[in-house]
CSV table of C-alpha atoms and ligand atoms in Angstrom, one decimal:
chain,number,residue,atom,x,y,z
A,94,MET,CA,15.7,-15.4,35.3
A,95,SER,CA,14.9,-16.6,32.1
A,96,ALA,CA,17.4,-15.9,29.0
A,97,PRO,CA,16.9,-12.6,27.2
A,98,GLN,CA,14.8,-13.3,23.9
A,99,SER,CA,15.9,-11.8,20.7
A,100,ALA,CA,13.9,-8.7,19.5
A,101,ILE,CA,11.4,-9.0,17.0
A,102,PRO,CA,11.0,-6.1,14.5
A,103,VAL,CA,7.8,-5.2,12.9
A,104,ALA,CA,8.8,-6.1,9.7
A,105,LYS,CA,11.6,-7.4,7.7
A,106,PRO,CA,12.5,-7.4,4.0
A,107,VAL,CA,13.6,-11.1,2.5
A,108,LEU,CA,16.7,-10.3,0.6
A,109,GLY,CA,19.4,-12.6,0.1
A,110,GLU,CA,22.1,-13.8,-2.1
A,111,GLU,CA,20.0,-13.9,-5.4
A,112,GLU,CA,19.3,-10.2,-5.1
A,113,ALA,CA,23.0,-9.5,-4.6
A,114,GLU,CA,24.0,-11.6,-7.8
A,115,ALA,CA,21.3,-9.9,-9.9
A,116,VAL,CA,22.3,-6.4,-8.7
A,117,ARG,CA,26.4,-7.4,-9.8
A,118,ARG,CA,25.2,-9.1,-13.2
A,119,VAL,CA,23.5,-5.4,-13.9
A,120,ILE,CA,26.7,-3.5,-12.9
A,121,LEU,CA,29.1,-5.5,-14.6
A,122,SER,CA,26.7,-5.0,-17.9
A,123,GLY,CA,27.5,-1.3,-17.9
A,124,TRP,CA,23.8,-0.7,-18.2
A,125,VAL,CA,22.7,0.6,-15.1
A,126,THR,CA,19.3,2.4,-15.4
A,127,GLN,CA,15.8,2.3,-17.3
A,128,GLY,CA,17.2,-0.8,-19.6
A,129,PRO,CA,16.8,-4.2,-20.3
A,130,GLU,CA,16.2,-5.0,-16.4
A,131,VAL,CA,13.5,-2.5,-16.4
A,132,ALA,CA,11.8,-3.9,-19.4
A,133,ALA,CA,11.9,-7.3,-18.1
A,134,PHE,CA,10.6,-6.4,-14.7
A,135,GLU,CA,7.4,-4.7,-16.3
A,136,SER,CA,6.7,-7.7,-18.8
A,137,GLU,CA,7.0,-10.0,-15.8
A,138,PHE,CA,5.0,-7.9,-13.4
A,139,ALA,CA,2.3,-7.3,-16.3
A,140,SER,CA,2.0,-11.2,-16.6
A,141,PHE,CA,2.2,-12.0,-12.7
A,142,VAL,CA,-0.9,-9.3,-12.6
A,143,GLY,CA,-2.9,-10.0,-15.8
A,144,ALA,CA,-2.6,-6.4,-16.7
A,145,PRO,CA,-1.8,-5.6,-20.4
A,146,HIS,CA,0.5,-2.7,-19.6
A,147,ALA,CA,3.1,-2.2,-16.8
A,148,CYS,CA,5.4,0.9,-16.4
A,149,ALA,CA,7.9,0.6,-14.0
A,150,ILE,CA,8.6,3.9,-11.6
A,151,SER,CA,10.9,5.2,-8.9
A,152,ASN,CA,8.5,4.9,-6.4
A,153,CYS,CA,4.4,4.5,-5.8
A,154,THR,CA,4.4,8.3,-4.9
A,155,THR,CA,5.5,9.4,-8.2
A,156,ALA,CA,3.1,6.6,-9.7
A,157,LEU,CA,0.2,8.0,-7.9
A,158,HIS,CA,1.3,11.4,-9.4
A,159,LEU,CA,1.6,10.2,-13.1
A,160,ALA,CA,-1.9,8.3,-12.7
A,161,LEU,CA,-3.9,11.2,-11.2
A,162,LYS,CA,-2.1,13.3,-14.0
A,163,ALA,CA,-3.0,11.0,-16.8
A,164,ALA,CA,-6.3,10.8,-15.7
A,165,GLY,CA,-7.0,14.3,-16.3
A,166,VAL,CA,-6.6,16.0,-12.9
A,167,GLY,CA,-5.2,19.5,-12.8
A,168,SER,CA,-6.0,22.7,-10.9
A,169,GLY,CA,-8.8,23.0,-8.7
A,170,ASP,CA,-10.0,19.7,-9.5
A,171,GLU,CA,-11.3,17.1,-7.0
A,172,VAL,CA,-10.3,13.9,-6.2
A,173,ILE,CA,-12.1,11.5,-3.5
A,174,THR,CA,-9.9,9.7,-1.6
A,175,VAL,CA,-9.4,8.7,2.5
A,176,SER,CA,-7.7,10.6,4.8
A,177,HIS,CA,-6.8,7.3,6.8
A,178,SER,CA,-3.9,6.4,4.5
A,179,PHE,CA,-0.2,7.2,4.3
A,180,ILE,CA,0.3,10.7,3.2
A,181,ALA,CA,1.4,10.0,0.0
A,182,THR,CA,-1.8,9.0,-1.3
A,183,ALA,CA,-3.1,13.0,-0.7
A,184,ASN,CA,0.1,14.4,-1.5
A,185,ALA,CA,-0.1,13.2,-5.1
A,186,VAL,CA,-3.2,14.7,-5.3
A,187,ARG,CA,-1.6,18.1,-4.4
A,188,TYR,CA,1.2,17.5,-6.8
A,189,CYS,CA,-1.3,18.4,-9.4
A,190,ASP,CA,-2.9,21.6,-7.4
A,191,ALA,CA,-6.1,19.6,-6.9
A,192,VAL,CA,-8.0,18.9,-3.7
A,193,PRO,CA,-8.3,15.6,-1.6
A,194,VAL,CA,-11.6,15.2,-0.7
A,195,PHE,CA,-11.7,12.7,2.2
A,196,VAL,CA,-14.4,10.4,2.9
A,197,ASP,CA,-14.4,8.0,5.8
A,198,ILE,CA,-13.6,4.5,6.3
A,199,GLU,CA,-16.1,1.1,6.7
A,200,PRO,CA,-17.1,0.4,10.2
A,201,ASP,CA,-15.4,-2.9,10.3
A,202,GLY,CA,-12.3,-2.3,8.2
A,203,TYR,CA,-9.9,0.2,7.2
A,204,ASN,CA,-10.8,0.8,3.5
A,205,ILE,CA,-12.6,3.7,1.9
A,206,ASP,CA,-16.7,3.1,2.6
A,207,PRO,CA,-18.0,3.0,-0.7
A,208,GLY,CA,-21.3,3.9,0.2
A,209,LEU,CA,-20.1,7.6,0.9
A,210,ILE,CA,-18.5,8.0,-2.1
A,211,GLU,CA,-21.3,9.2,-4.3
A,212,ALA,CA,-22.7,12.0,-2.1
A,213,ALA,CA,-19.0,13.4,-1.9
A,214,ILE,CA,-19.1,13.7,-6.0
A,215,THR,CA,-19.3,17.4,-7.4
A,216,PRO,CA,-18.9,18.8,-10.8
A,217,ARG,CA,-15.0,19.0,-10.0
A,218,THR,CA,-14.6,15.5,-9.0
A,219,LYS,CA,-11.8,14.1,-11.6
A,220,ALA,CA,-11.0,10.7,-10.0
A,221,ILE,CA,-11.5,8.2,-7.1
A,222,LEU,CA,-8.4,7.4,-5.7
A,223,CYS,CA,-8.8,3.8,-3.7
A,224,VAL,CA,-6.7,2.6,-1.2
A,225,HIS,CA,-5.8,-1.3,-0.9
A,226,GLN,CA,-4.9,-0.5,3.1
A,227,LEU,CA,-2.4,-2.7,4.6
A,228,GLY,CA,-2.8,-5.4,1.5
A,229,MET,CA,-6.4,-6.0,2.2
A,230,PRO,CA,-8.6,-5.3,-1.2
A,231,CYS,CA,-11.0,-2.6,-0.9
A,232,ASP,CA,-14.6,-3.0,-2.2
A,233,LEU,CA,-13.4,-2.4,-6.0
A,234,ARG,CA,-16.6,-3.7,-7.4
A,235,SER,CA,-18.6,-1.3,-5.9
A,236,ILE,CA,-16.2,1.6,-6.4
A,237,VAL,CA,-15.9,0.6,-10.1
A,238,GLU,CA,-19.3,0.9,-10.7
A,239,ILE,CA,-19.9,4.4,-9.0
A,240,GLY,CA,-17.0,5.3,-11.2
A,241,LYS,CA,-18.7,3.9,-14.4
A,242,ARG,CA,-22.2,5.5,-13.3
A,243,HIS,CA,-20.6,9.1,-13.2
A,244,SER,CA,-17.9,8.6,-15.7
A,245,ILE,CA,-15.0,9.1,-13.2
A,246,PRO,CA,-11.9,7.2,-13.6
A,247,VAL,CA,-10.8,5.1,-10.5
A,248,ILE,CA,-7.4,4.9,-9.9
A,249,GLU,CA,-6.1,2.3,-7.1
A,250,ASP,CA,-3.5,3.2,-4.3
A,251,ALA,CA,-2.1,-0.6,-4.5
A,252,ALA,CA,1.2,0.5,-2.8
A,253,CYS,CA,0.8,-2.1,-0.2
A,254,ALA,CA,-1.3,-4.9,-2.2
A,255,THR,CA,1.5,-6.6,-4.4
A,256,GLY,CA,0.0,-10.2,-4.6
A,257,SER,CA,-3.1,-9.9,-3.0
A,258,GLU,CA,-6.2,-11.0,-4.6
A,259,ILE,CA,-9.9,-10.3,-5.2
A,260,LEU,CA,-12.9,-12.4,-6.5
A,261,TRP,CA,-14.1,-11.0,-9.9
A,262,GLU,CA,-17.0,-12.8,-11.7
A,263,GLY,CA,-16.1,-16.1,-9.7
A,264,ARG,CA,-12.7,-15.9,-10.2
A,265,TRP,CA,-9.5,-14.9,-8.3
A,266,GLU,CA,-7.6,-12.0,-9.6
A,267,LYS,CA,-4.4,-10.1,-8.7
A,268,ILE,CA,-4.7,-6.4,-7.7
A,269,GLY,CA,-3.4,-4.9,-10.7
A,270,LYS,CA,-5.5,-6.6,-13.1
A,271,PRO,CA,-7.6,-3.3,-14.4
A,272,HIS,CA,-10.8,-3.2,-13.2
A,273,GLY,CA,-10.2,0.5,-12.2
A,274,ASP,CA,-8.3,2.7,-14.8
A,275,ILE,CA,-4.6,2.3,-13.3
A,276,ALA,CA,-3.5,0.8,-10.1
A,277,CYS,CA,-0.1,2.2,-8.6
A,278,PHE,CA,2.2,-0.2,-6.4
A,279,SER,CA,5.4,0.4,-4.4
A,280,PHE,CA,8.3,-1.8,-3.9
A,281,HIS,CA,9.2,0.2,-0.5
A,282,PRO,CA,11.1,-1.9,2.2
A,283,ARG,CA,8.1,-1.8,4.3
A,284,LYS,CA,5.9,-3.5,1.6
A,285,VAL,CA,5.8,-7.3,0.5
A,286,VAL,CA,8.3,-7.2,-1.9
A,287,THR,CA,11.1,-4.5,-2.5
A,288,THR,CA,13.5,-3.0,-4.6
A,289,GLY,CA,15.2,-0.5,-2.2
A,290,ASP,CA,12.5,2.0,-3.4
A,291,GLY,CA,10.5,1.6,-6.7
A,292,GLY,CA,6.7,1.6,-8.0
A,293,MET,CA,4.8,0.1,-10.8
A,294,LEU,CA,1.8,1.4,-12.8
A,295,THR,CA,-0.7,-1.1,-14.3
A,296,THR,CA,-3.6,0.1,-16.7
A,297,ALA,CA,-5.1,-1.6,-20.1
A,298,ASN,CA,-5.0,1.9,-21.5
A,299,PRO,CA,-2.3,2.0,-23.8
A,300,ASP,CA,-2.7,5.8,-24.1
A,301,TYR,CA,-2.2,6.0,-20.4
A,302,ASP,CA,0.9,4.0,-20.5
A,303,ARG,CA,2.2,5.8,-23.2
A,304,LYS,CA,2.4,8.9,-21.1
A,305,PHE,CA,3.6,7.4,-18.2
A,306,ARG,CA,6.8,6.5,-20.2
A,307,LEU,CA,7.0,9.7,-21.6
A,308,TRP,CA,6.7,11.9,-18.2
A,309,ARG,CA,8.8,9.5,-16.3
A,310,GLN,CA,11.7,10.3,-18.4
A,311,HIS,CA,11.5,14.1,-18.7
A,312,GLY,CA,9.3,14.1,-21.6
A,313,MET,CA,11.5,13.1,-23.9
A,314,SER,CA,10.3,11.8,-27.3
A,315,VAL,CA,13.2,9.2,-27.8
A,316,THR,CA,14.0,6.8,-25.1
A,317,ASP,CA,17.6,5.9,-24.4
A,318,ALA,CA,17.5,2.3,-25.6
A,319,VAL,CA,16.0,3.5,-28.9
A,320,ARG,CA,18.9,6.3,-29.3
A,321,HIS,CA,21.5,3.8,-28.1
A,322,GLY,CA,20.3,1.0,-30.6
A,323,SER,CA,20.0,3.6,-33.7
A,324,LYS,CA,22.4,3.6,-36.5
A,325,GLN,CA,21.2,7.0,-37.4
A,326,VAL,CA,21.6,10.2,-35.4
A,327,ILE,CA,18.3,11.0,-33.5
A,328,PHE,CA,17.5,14.3,-31.9
A,329,GLU,CA,15.1,14.2,-29.3
A,330,ASP,CA,12.1,16.4,-28.6
A,331,TYR,CA,10.5,17.8,-25.2
A,332,ASP,CA,7.2,18.9,-26.2
A,333,GLU,CA,5.6,18.3,-22.6
A,334,LEU,CA,6.7,19.0,-19.1
A,335,GLY,CA,8.1,15.7,-18.0
A,336,TYR,CA,10.0,14.4,-14.5
A,337,ASN,CA,13.1,12.1,-13.5
A,338,TYR,CA,10.9,9.6,-12.2
A,339,ARG,CA,12.6,6.3,-13.5
A,340,MET,CA,13.6,3.3,-11.9
A,341,THR,CA,17.3,1.9,-12.3
A,342,ASP,CA,18.0,-1.1,-13.6
A,343,LEU,CA,19.8,-2.2,-10.3
A,344,GLN,CA,16.2,-2.0,-8.8
A,345,ALA,CA,14.7,-3.6,-11.4
A,346,ALA,CA,17.0,-6.6,-11.4
A,347,VAL,CA,16.1,-7.0,-7.4
A,348,GLY,CA,12.5,-6.6,-8.4
A,349,ARG,CA,12.4,-9.7,-10.6
A,350,VAL,CA,14.0,-11.8,-8.2
A,351,GLN,CA,11.5,-10.3,-5.6
A,352,LEU,CA,8.3,-11.3,-7.8
A,353,ARG,CA,9.7,-14.7,-8.0
A,354,ARG,CA,9.8,-15.1,-4.4
A,355,LEU,CA,6.1,-13.5,-4.4
A,356,PRO,CA,3.8,-16.3,-4.5
A,357,GLU,CA,5.8,-17.8,-1.2
A,358,LEU,CA,6.1,-14.7,0.7
A,359,VAL,CA,2.6,-14.2,0.5
A,360,ALA,CA,1.5,-18.0,1.3
A,361,GLN,CA,3.7,-17.7,4.4
A,362,ARG,CA,2.3,-14.4,5.6
A,363,ARG,CA,-1.1,-16.2,5.1
A,364,ARG,CA,-0.1,-19.0,7.2
A,365,PHE,CA,1.0,-16.3,10.0
A,366,ALA,CA,-2.1,-14.3,9.4
A,367,SER,CA,-4.1,-17.6,10.4
A,368,GLN,CA,-2.2,-18.5,13.5
A,369,TYR,CA,-2.6,-15.1,14.5
A,370,CYS,CA,-6.3,-14.9,14.1
A,371,GLU,CA,-6.5,-18.3,15.8
A,372,GLY,CA,-4.7,-17.1,18.8
A,373,LEU,CA,-5.8,-13.7,19.4
A,374,SER,CA,-9.7,-14.5,18.6
A,375,THR,CA,-9.9,-15.2,22.6
A,376,ILE,CA,-8.5,-12.1,23.9
A,377,PRO,CA,-11.2,-9.8,25.6
A,378,GLY,CA,-10.9,-6.5,24.4
A,379,LEU,CA,-9.2,-7.1,21.1
A,380,SER,CA,-10.3,-7.4,17.9
A,381,ILE,CA,-8.8,-9.4,14.9
A,382,PRO,CA,-8.9,-7.8,11.0
A,383,VAL,CA,-11.9,-9.3,8.9
A,384,GLU,CA,-11.0,-10.5,5.7
A,385,PRO,CA,-14.1,-10.3,3.1
A,386,ARG,CA,-15.2,-13.4,1.4
A,387,TRP,CA,-14.1,-11.6,-1.8
A,388,ALA,CA,-10.5,-10.7,-0.5
A,389,ARG,CA,-7.3,-12.5,-0.2
A,390,SER,CA,-5.2,-10.1,1.5
A,391,ASN,CA,-1.4,-10.5,1.2
A,392,TRP,CA,-1.1,-9.1,4.9
A,393,GLN,CA,1.1,-6.5,4.2
A,394,SER,CA,0.4,-5.5,7.8
A,395,PHE,CA,-1.6,-7.2,10.3
A,396,CYS,CA,-3.7,-4.7,12.2
A,397,VAL,CA,-5.6,-5.5,15.4
A,398,ARG,CA,-7.8,-3.4,17.2
A,399,LEU,CA,-8.3,-2.5,21.0
A,400,SER,CA,-11.6,-1.7,22.4
A,401,ASP,CA,-11.9,2.1,23.2
A,402,GLU,CA,-10.9,2.2,27.1
A,403,ILE,CA,-7.6,0.2,26.7
A,404,ASP,CA,-4.5,2.5,25.9
A,405,GLN,CA,-2.9,1.9,22.9
A,406,ARG,CA,0.4,3.2,23.9
A,407,ALA,CA,0.6,1.5,27.1
A,408,VAL,CA,-0.2,-2.0,25.2
A,409,MET,CA,2.6,-1.2,22.9
A,410,GLN,CA,5.3,-0.1,25.3
A,411,ALA,CA,4.5,-3.5,27.3
A,412,LEU,CA,5.3,-5.4,23.9
A,413,LEU,CA,8.5,-3.5,23.5
A,414,ASP,CA,9.4,-4.0,26.9
A,415,GLN,CA,9.3,-7.8,25.8
A,416,GLY,CA,11.4,-7.0,22.6
A,417,ILE,CA,8.6,-7.1,20.4
A,418,SER,CA,8.0,-4.0,18.2
A,419,THR,CA,4.7,-2.9,16.9
A,420,ARG,CA,3.4,0.4,15.1
A,421,ARG,CA,0.1,2.5,15.7
A,422,GLY,CA,-2.4,1.5,13.0
A,423,VAL,CA,-2.6,4.2,10.0
A,424,MET,CA,-2.6,7.6,10.1
A,425,ASN,CA,-5.0,10.3,9.4
A,426,ILE,CA,-3.7,12.6,6.9
A,427,HIS,CA,-6.2,15.5,8.0
A,428,LEU,CA,-4.7,15.7,11.3
A,429,GLU,CA,-1.1,16.4,10.0
A,430,GLY,CA,0.2,19.9,9.9
A,431,ALA,CA,1.1,19.9,6.1
A,432,TYR,CA,-3.1,19.7,5.7
A,433,ALA,CA,-3.8,22.3,8.4
A,434,GLY,CA,-4.0,24.9,5.6
A,435,GLN,CA,-7.1,26.4,4.1
A,436,ASN,CA,-7.1,24.7,0.6
A,437,SER,CA,-4.9,21.6,1.7
A,438,HIS,CA,-8.0,19.1,1.7
A,439,ARG,CA,-12.0,19.2,2.3
A,440,ALA,CA,-13.6,16.5,4.2
A,441,ALA,CA,-16.9,15.6,2.6
A,442,THR,CA,-17.9,13.5,5.5
A,443,SER,CA,-17.3,12.9,9.0
A,444,LEU,CA,-13.9,11.2,9.7
A,445,THR,CA,-14.6,9.8,13.2
A,446,ARG,CA,-14.1,6.4,12.1
A,447,SER,CA,-10.8,7.1,10.5
A,448,VAL,CA,-9.7,8.9,13.7
A,449,SER,CA,-10.7,6.2,16.2
A,450,ALA,CA,-9.1,3.6,14.0
A,451,GLN,CA,-5.8,5.3,14.3
A,452,GLN,CA,-6.3,5.7,18.1
A,453,GLN,CA,-7.2,1.7,18.7
A,454,THR,CA,-5.2,0.2,16.4
A,455,ILE,CA,-1.7,-1.7,16.3
A,456,ILE,CA,0.3,-3.1,13.7
A,457,LEU,CA,1.8,-6.7,14.9
A,458,PRO,CA,5.2,-8.0,13.8
A,459,LEU,CA,4.7,-10.2,10.2
A,460,TYR,CA,7.7,-11.2,7.9
A,461,ALA,CA,8.6,-14.5,6.1
A,462,GLN,CA,11.5,-15.3,8.3
A,463,MET,CA,9.3,-15.3,11.5
A,464,THR,CA,8.8,-18.7,13.1
A,465,GLU,CA,5.3,-20.0,14.9
A,466,VAL,CA,7.3,-19.7,18.0
A,467,ASP,CA,7.8,-15.9,17.4
A,468,ILE,CA,4.1,-15.6,16.6
A,469,GLU,CA,3.1,-17.3,19.7
A,470,ARG,CA,5.4,-15.0,21.8
A,471,VAL,CA,3.8,-12.2,20.4
A,472,ILE,CA,0.3,-13.6,21.2
A,473,GLY,CA,1.1,-14.4,24.7
A,474,ALA,CA,2.6,-11.0,25.1
A,475,LEU,CA,-0.3,-9.0,23.4
A,476,ARG,CA,-2.4,-11.3,25.8
A,477,GLN,CA,-0.9,-10.6,29.1
A,478,ALA,CA,-0.5,-6.7,28.0
A,479,VAL,CA,-4.3,-6.0,27.2
A,480,ALA,CA,-5.3,-8.3,30.4
A,481,ASP,CA,-2.7,-5.8,32.3
A,482,ALA,CA,-4.2,-2.4,30.6
A,483,GLU,CA,-7.8,-3.8,31.3
A,484,ARG,CA,-6.7,-4.0,35.1
A,485,VAL,CA,-5.7,-0.4,35.0
A,486,VAL,CA,-8.9,0.5,33.3
A,487,ARG,CA,-11.0,-1.1,35.7
A,488,GLN,CA,-9.0,0.2,38.8
A,489,PRO,CA,-11.4,3.3,39.6
A,490,GLU,CA,-14.3,1.0,39.8
A,491,GLN,CA,-12.7,-1.1,42.5
A,492,ASP,CA,-11.5,1.8,44.3
A,493,VAL,CA,-14.8,3.0,45.2
A,494,VAL,CA,-15.8,-0.4,46.8
A,495,PRO,CA,-16.3,0.0,50.3
A,496,ALA,CA,-13.4,-2.3,52.3
B,1133,PLP,C1,4.0,3.1,1.1
B,1133,PLP,C2,2.6,3.8,0.7
B,1133,PLP,C3,2.8,4.8,-0.6
B,1133,PLP,C4,4.0,5.2,-0.9
B,1133,PLP,O1,4.8,4.5,-1.5
B,1133,PLP,P1,6.3,4.9,-2.0
B,1133,PLP,O2,6.8,3.6,-2.9
B,1133,PLP,O3,7.2,5.2,-0.6
B,1133,PLP,O4,6.0,6.2,-2.6
B,1133,PLP,C5,1.5,5.2,-0.9
B,1133,PLP,N1,0.4,4.9,-0.5
B,1133,PLP,C6,0.4,3.8,0.8
B,1133,PLP,C7,-1.2,3.5,1.1
B,1133,PLP,C8,1.4,3.6,1.3
B,1133,PLP,O5,1.2,2.5,2.3
């Protein structure tokens, strides 16, 4: 019997002494929310992605809510997006009392099919909410063109895409550099960099940025920092309905360290993704993800696809039996109970590609602390699991062969 092998989780944040030290520094400073660390994190994030404005916020879901609200999305309006995403994408539309209008994904990827967007536009369409799913940039150029042609704002759900890049007029640019109107990021531990929970909004539009800052702090006309620093007594006003969507300085201090780690984290993930692609490309019945010529994914998730007849659950179980955790691919929002209601959404196209992607895909372990040996172990286990599943599939045919 071989020695038991250590478990390989599907993801793992990279957090260390530097993050712990940053939080300690903030605690001892006495200023713990939306203060100097948040301001510094915002300006460092803005320069990292190349955006004129970056506004820190409590998470990406609240970022999406404020982005849609800033774009003027309100009661009864429609927002074109995908069902094939994390549920927060469409939930944010519903927070605006608007209707998510789902279109299908591309035939060979997990992002919105730009060719389906125009036919879904109605007089009530107020925004296009595209997702850079699993960190892979969507076809932003085509989507922005459609938005411009119809004067509809484009909002990017870039929750997974911190550090991903897109080729724009011959230059590699970070996702979050404004081409769409607003981009929304997540710093949940399942993403490439984390602040525990947290988010960021980037935009080129100063009015949007001003609104985000107002709304994230109860609609209060004066920030804590201004009031605190003032030599005169100031009374604040609340002219608009706001929210408490603040990021704390504890989170921002962690975020600043994570941002410094990010380039190396992405480089490491890209090396592991290449190793996966090379090792997995020869497995019959399995397809590897495609990175378009104009995209550089941060590989927030590495998602493989099984041919139709192979049992996804059996393959995942076989891997788990070897100590290797995986996850099913991206969910379909329209199949969830929260979307069973009459006015919860509208499907503008068939969603068959979205549904079959969910049924056929598996997310493999990928995190910076893995080793090449771990990657090889996953490749080997997956090769075996797929072969075993294929044998099960072929079984009935073999049975009818006369002895
Ligand atoms: C994670 C995720 C979100 C939600 O981000 P939070 O920071 O957890 O609110 C939204 N959209 C997509 C595509 C995501 O993957």
